[in-house]
Amino acid sequence: MNLSFFDQFTSPSLLGIPLILVSMLFPALLLPSPNNRWIANRLSTLQTWFLHLITKQLMIPLNKKSHKWALTLSSLMMFLLIINLLGLLPYTFTPTTQLSMNMALAFPLWFATLLTGLRNQPSISLGHLLPEGTPTPLIPALIMIETTSLLIRPLALGVRLTANLTAGHLLIQLISTAAITLLPIMPTVSILTTSILLLLTLLEVAVAMIQAYVFVLLLSLYLQENT
């Protein structure tokens, strides 16, 4: 019984072929396609307005040199947001519950921000490893601590996104299983559990949106630190 709760996190396959790539590419179909019409429909207008709002919020704390990252960060935000929300639908698979995928997104982007800082301002980037005014005996220990905290950033990005989405999906499945089990025994308790499940589902929608925004926001903060 305990193993069945984790079946939703296994990658689906058809004839032995993993379908995780299909589930990752499907959100691209929901994005508006460019056209030559002056007036688009309401959905395209809403998506464009939301994308502009996200880009504006991400680029405000960054300088002009970092604005070349606007397309990358905005695309990543929309990609994570749509995948997280689609994963809440019944009989769907959420690729962002896989730590391997999240690390594949976090590590290259974090490493790119690090290389950007080392190329443009190497002294300032290396200066973050040693706070100003540090006593001489503590310099080696602080350098090791700051280096460890720097290298653990991509791991924290991937684990945070994976853990929050996995915990939410497991909690929804546990409560829904309890509601179905209690229905013939205690209908009143089952109805109360179902109402809690609906509230939890709304909470998970908010968590899916917040976690996508936090992932990209932290990357933008790392970029701000290195530019």
CSV table of C-alpha atoms in Angstrom, one decimal:
chain,number,residue,atom,x,y,z
A,1,MET,CA,0.0,0.0,0.0
A,2,ASN,CA,2.8,2.4,0.8
A,3,LEU,CA,4.5,1.7,-2.5
A,4,SER,CA,1.4,2.6,-4.5
A,5,PHE,CA,1.6,6.2,-3.1
A,6,PHE,CA,4.8,6.7,-5.0
A,7,ASP,CA,3.7,5.2,-8.3
A,8,GLN,CA,2.6,8.7,-9.4
A,9,PHE,CA,6.2,9.8,-9.4
A,10,THR,CA,7.4,7.1,-11.7
A,11,SER,CA,8.0,8.2,-15.3
A,12,PRO,CA,5.3,6.9,-17.6
A,13,SER,CA,6.3,4.7,-20.5
A,14,LEU,CA,4.7,3.3,-23.7
A,15,LEU,CA,6.1,0.1,-25.2
A,16,GLY,CA,9.1,0.6,-23.0
A,17,ILE,CA,9.7,4.2,-24.2
A,18,PRO,CA,9.8,6.9,-21.4
A,19,LEU,CA,7.2,9.6,-22.0
A,20,ILE,CA,8.8,12.2,-19.8
A,21,LEU,CA,10.0,14.1,-22.8
A,22,VAL,CA,6.5,14.3,-24.2
A,23,SER,CA,5.2,15.6,-20.8
A,24,MET,CA,8.0,18.2,-20.8
A,25,LEU,CA,7.3,19.4,-24.4
A,26,PHE,CA,3.5,19.5,-24.0
A,27,PRO,CA,3.4,22.9,-22.1
A,28,ALA,CA,4.9,24.5,-25.2
A,29,LEU,CA,1.7,23.9,-27.1
A,30,LEU,CA,-0.2,26.1,-24.6
A,31,LEU,CA,2.0,29.2,-25.2
A,32,PRO,CA,0.8,31.8,-27.7
A,33,SER,CA,2.2,31.5,-31.2
A,34,PRO,CA,3.3,34.7,-33.0
A,35,ASN,CA,1.0,36.0,-35.7
A,36,ASN,CA,0.6,39.0,-38.0
A,37,ARG,CA,-2.8,40.1,-36.6
A,38,TRP,CA,-3.0,43.3,-34.6
A,39,ILE,CA,-5.8,42.0,-32.4
A,40,ALA,CA,-5.3,38.7,-30.7
A,41,ASN,CA,-7.8,36.7,-28.7
A,42,ARG,CA,-8.3,37.2,-25.0
A,43,LEU,CA,-6.2,34.2,-24.0
A,44,SER,CA,-3.2,35.4,-26.0
A,45,THR,CA,-3.6,38.9,-24.5
A,46,LEU,CA,-3.8,37.5,-21.0
A,47,GLN,CA,-0.7,35.3,-21.5
A,48,THR,CA,1.3,38.2,-23.0
A,49,TRP,CA,0.3,40.5,-20.1
A,50,PHE,CA,1.3,37.8,-17.6
A,51,LEU,CA,4.6,37.2,-19.3
A,52,HIS,CA,5.3,40.9,-19.4
A,53,LEU,CA,4.5,41.1,-15.7
A,54,ILE,CA,6.9,38.2,-14.8
A,55,THR,CA,9.7,39.7,-16.9
A,56,LYS,CA,9.3,43.1,-15.3
A,57,GLN,CA,9.4,41.7,-11.8
A,58,LEU,CA,12.5,39.6,-12.5
A,59,MET,CA,14.4,42.4,-14.3
A,60,ILE,CA,13.8,45.2,-11.8
A,61,PRO,CA,16.6,44.3,-9.4
A,62,LEU,CA,19.1,43.5,-12.3
A,63,ASN,CA,21.3,46.0,-14.1
A,64,LYS,CA,21.1,46.5,-17.9
A,65,LYS,CA,23.9,44.0,-18.6
A,66,SER,CA,21.8,41.3,-17.0
A,67,HIS,CA,18.7,42.1,-19.2
A,68,LYS,CA,20.1,39.7,-21.9
A,69,TRP,CA,18.9,36.9,-19.5
A,70,ALA,CA,15.3,38.1,-19.7
A,71,LEU,CA,14.3,35.6,-22.4
A,72,THR,CA,16.0,32.7,-20.5
A,73,LEU,CA,14.5,33.5,-17.1
A,74,SER,CA,11.0,34.3,-18.4
A,75,SER,CA,10.9,31.1,-20.5
A,76,LEU,CA,12.0,29.0,-17.6
A,77,MET,CA,9.4,30.6,-15.4
A,78,MET,CA,6.6,29.8,-17.8
A,79,PHE,CA,7.9,26.3,-18.4
A,80,LEU,CA,8.0,25.5,-14.7
A,81,LEU,CA,4.7,27.2,-14.0
A,82,ILE,CA,2.8,25.3,-16.7
A,83,ILE,CA,4.4,22.0,-15.8
A,84,ASN,CA,3.6,22.4,-12.1
A,85,LEU,CA,0.0,23.3,-12.8
A,86,LEU,CA,-0.6,20.6,-15.3
A,87,GLY,CA,0.8,18.1,-12.8
A,88,LEU,CA,-2.2,18.8,-10.5
A,89,LEU,CA,-4.7,17.5,-13.1
A,90,PRO,CA,-5.9,13.9,-12.6
A,91,TYR,CA,-4.0,11.1,-14.4
A,92,THR,CA,-1.0,13.4,-15.3
A,93,PHE,CA,2.7,13.2,-14.6
A,94,THR,CA,4.7,16.0,-13.1
A,95,PRO,CA,8.3,16.0,-14.4
A,96,THR,CA,9.4,18.6,-11.7
A,97,THR,CA,8.9,15.9,-9.0
A,98,GLN,CA,12.0,14.3,-10.4
A,99,LEU,CA,15.2,15.5,-8.7
A,100,SER,CA,17.3,14.6,-11.8
A,101,MET,CA,15.3,17.0,-14.0
A,102,ASN,CA,15.4,19.8,-11.4
A,103,MET,CA,19.1,19.4,-11.0
A,104,ALA,CA,19.5,19.4,-14.8
A,105,LEU,CA,17.8,22.8,-14.8
A,106,ALA,CA,19.4,24.3,-11.7
A,107,PHE,CA,23.1,23.3,-12.1
A,108,PRO,CA,23.8,24.6,-15.7
A,109,LEU,CA,22.0,27.9,-15.0
A,110,TRP,CA,23.7,28.4,-11.6
A,111,PHE,CA,27.1,27.6,-13.2
A,112,ALA,CA,26.4,30.1,-16.0
A,113,THR,CA,25.8,32.9,-13.5
A,114,LEU,CA,29.0,31.9,-11.7
A,115,LEU,CA,31.0,31.9,-14.9
A,116,THR,CA,29.5,35.3,-15.8
A,117,GLY,CA,30.7,36.8,-12.5
A,118,LEU,CA,34.2,35.2,-12.9
A,119,ARG,CA,34.5,36.6,-16.4
A,120,ASN,CA,33.2,40.1,-15.9
A,121,GLN,CA,34.3,40.9,-12.3
A,122,PRO,CA,36.5,38.1,-10.9
A,123,SER,CA,37.8,40.0,-7.9
A,124,ILE,CA,34.3,40.9,-6.7
A,125,SER,CA,33.0,37.4,-7.3
A,126,LEU,CA,35.9,35.8,-5.4
A,127,GLY,CA,35.5,38.5,-2.7
A,128,HIS,CA,32.1,37.0,-1.7
A,129,LEU,CA,34.0,34.1,-0.3
A,130,LEU,CA,35.6,36.2,2.4
A,131,PRO,CA,33.5,38.8,4.2
A,132,GLU,CA,35.2,42.2,4.9
A,133,GLY,CA,36.8,42.6,8.3
A,134,THR,CA,37.3,38.9,9.0
A,135,PRO,CA,39.9,38.1,11.6
A,136,THR,CA,43.0,36.5,10.2
A,137,PRO,CA,42.7,33.1,12.1
A,138,LEU,CA,39.1,32.6,10.8
A,139,ILE,CA,40.0,33.3,7.1
A,140,PRO,CA,40.6,29.6,6.1
A,141,ALA,CA,37.5,28.4,7.9
A,142,LEU,CA,35.3,31.1,6.4
A,143,ILE,CA,36.6,30.5,2.9
A,144,MET,CA,35.7,26.8,3.2
A,145,ILE,CA,32.2,27.6,4.6
A,146,GLU,CA,31.4,30.2,1.9
A,147,THR,CA,32.7,27.9,-0.8
A,148,THR,CA,30.5,25.1,0.5
A,149,SER,CA,27.5,27.4,0.7
A,150,LEU,CA,28.2,28.5,-2.9
A,151,LEU,CA,28.5,25.0,-4.3
A,152,ILE,CA,25.3,23.8,-2.5
A,153,ARG,CA,23.1,26.4,-4.2
A,154,PRO,CA,22.1,24.3,-7.2
A,155,LEU,CA,21.4,21.4,-4.9
A,156,ALA,CA,19.2,23.6,-2.7
A,157,LEU,CA,17.3,24.8,-5.8
A,158,GLY,CA,16.6,21.3,-7.1
A,159,VAL,CA,15.7,19.8,-3.7
A,160,ARG,CA,13.4,22.7,-2.7
A,161,LEU,CA,11.3,22.4,-5.9
A,162,THR,CA,11.3,18.5,-5.7
A,163,ALA,CA,10.4,18.3,-2.0
A,164,ASN,CA,7.6,20.9,-2.1
A,165,LEU,CA,5.8,19.4,-5.1
A,166,THR,CA,6.3,15.8,-3.9
A,167,ALA,CA,5.0,16.5,-0.4
A,168,GLY,CA,1.9,18.2,-1.8
A,169,HIS,CA,1.1,15.4,-4.2
A,170,LEU,CA,1.6,12.8,-1.5
A,171,LEU,CA,-0.7,14.7,0.9
A,172,ILE,CA,-3.4,15.1,-1.7
A,173,GLN,CA,-3.3,11.4,-2.4
A,174,LEU,CA,-3.3,10.4,1.3
A,175,ILE,CA,-6.3,12.6,2.0
A,176,SER,CA,-8.2,11.5,-1.1
A,177,THR,CA,-7.6,7.8,-0.2
A,178,ALA,CA,-8.9,8.5,3.4
A,179,ALA,CA,-12.0,10.2,2.0
A,180,ILE,CA,-12.9,7.3,-0.2
A,181,THR,CA,-12.2,4.7,2.5
A,182,LEU,CA,-14.3,6.6,5.1
A,183,LEU,CA,-17.3,7.1,2.7
A,184,PRO,CA,-19.1,3.9,3.5
A,185,ILE,CA,-18.2,3.9,7.2
A,186,MET,CA,-18.5,7.5,8.2
A,187,PRO,CA,-20.1,9.6,5.5
A,188,THR,CA,-20.0,12.8,7.5
A,189,VAL,CA,-16.3,12.5,8.2
A,190,SER,CA,-15.7,11.7,4.6
A,191,ILE,CA,-17.5,14.8,3.4
A,192,LEU,CA,-15.4,16.9,5.8
A,193,THR,CA,-12.3,15.3,4.5
A,194,THR,CA,-13.3,16.0,1.0
A,195,SER,CA,-13.8,19.7,1.8
A,196,ILE,CA,-10.3,19.7,3.4
A,197,LEU,CA,-9.0,18.1,0.2
A,198,LEU,CA,-10.5,20.9,-2.0
A,199,LEU,CA,-8.8,23.5,0.2
A,200,LEU,CA,-5.6,21.6,0.0
A,201,THR,CA,-5.9,21.5,-3.8
A,202,LEU,CA,-6.2,25.3,-3.9
A,203,LEU,CA,-3.2,25.5,-1.7
A,204,GLU,CA,-1.2,23.3,-4.0
A,205,VAL,CA,-2.1,25.5,-6.9
A,206,ALA,CA,-0.6,28.4,-5.0
A,207,VAL,CA,2.4,26.3,-4.1
A,208,ALA,CA,3.0,25.3,-7.7
A,209,MET,CA,3.0,28.9,-8.8
A,210,ILE,CA,5.1,30.1,-5.9
A,211,GLN,CA,7.8,27.4,-6.3
A,212,ALA,CA,8.2,28.2,-10.0
A,213,TYR,CA,8.6,31.9,-9.1
A,214,VAL,CA,11.0,31.2,-6.2
A,215,PHE,CA,13.2,28.9,-8.5
A,216,VAL,CA,13.6,31.6,-11.1
A,217,LEU,CA,13.9,34.5,-8.5
A,218,LEU,CA,16.8,32.8,-6.8
A,219,LEU,CA,18.5,32.4,-10.1
A,220,SER,CA,18.0,36.1,-10.8
A,221,LEU,CA,19.5,36.9,-7.4
A,222,TYR,CA,22.5,34.8,-8.1
A,223,LEU,CA,22.8,36.6,-11.4
A,224,GLN,CA,22.5,40.0,-9.7
A,225,GLU,CA,25.3,38.9,-7.3
A,226,ASN,CA,27.6,38.2,-10.2
A,227,THR,CA,27.0,41.2,-12.5
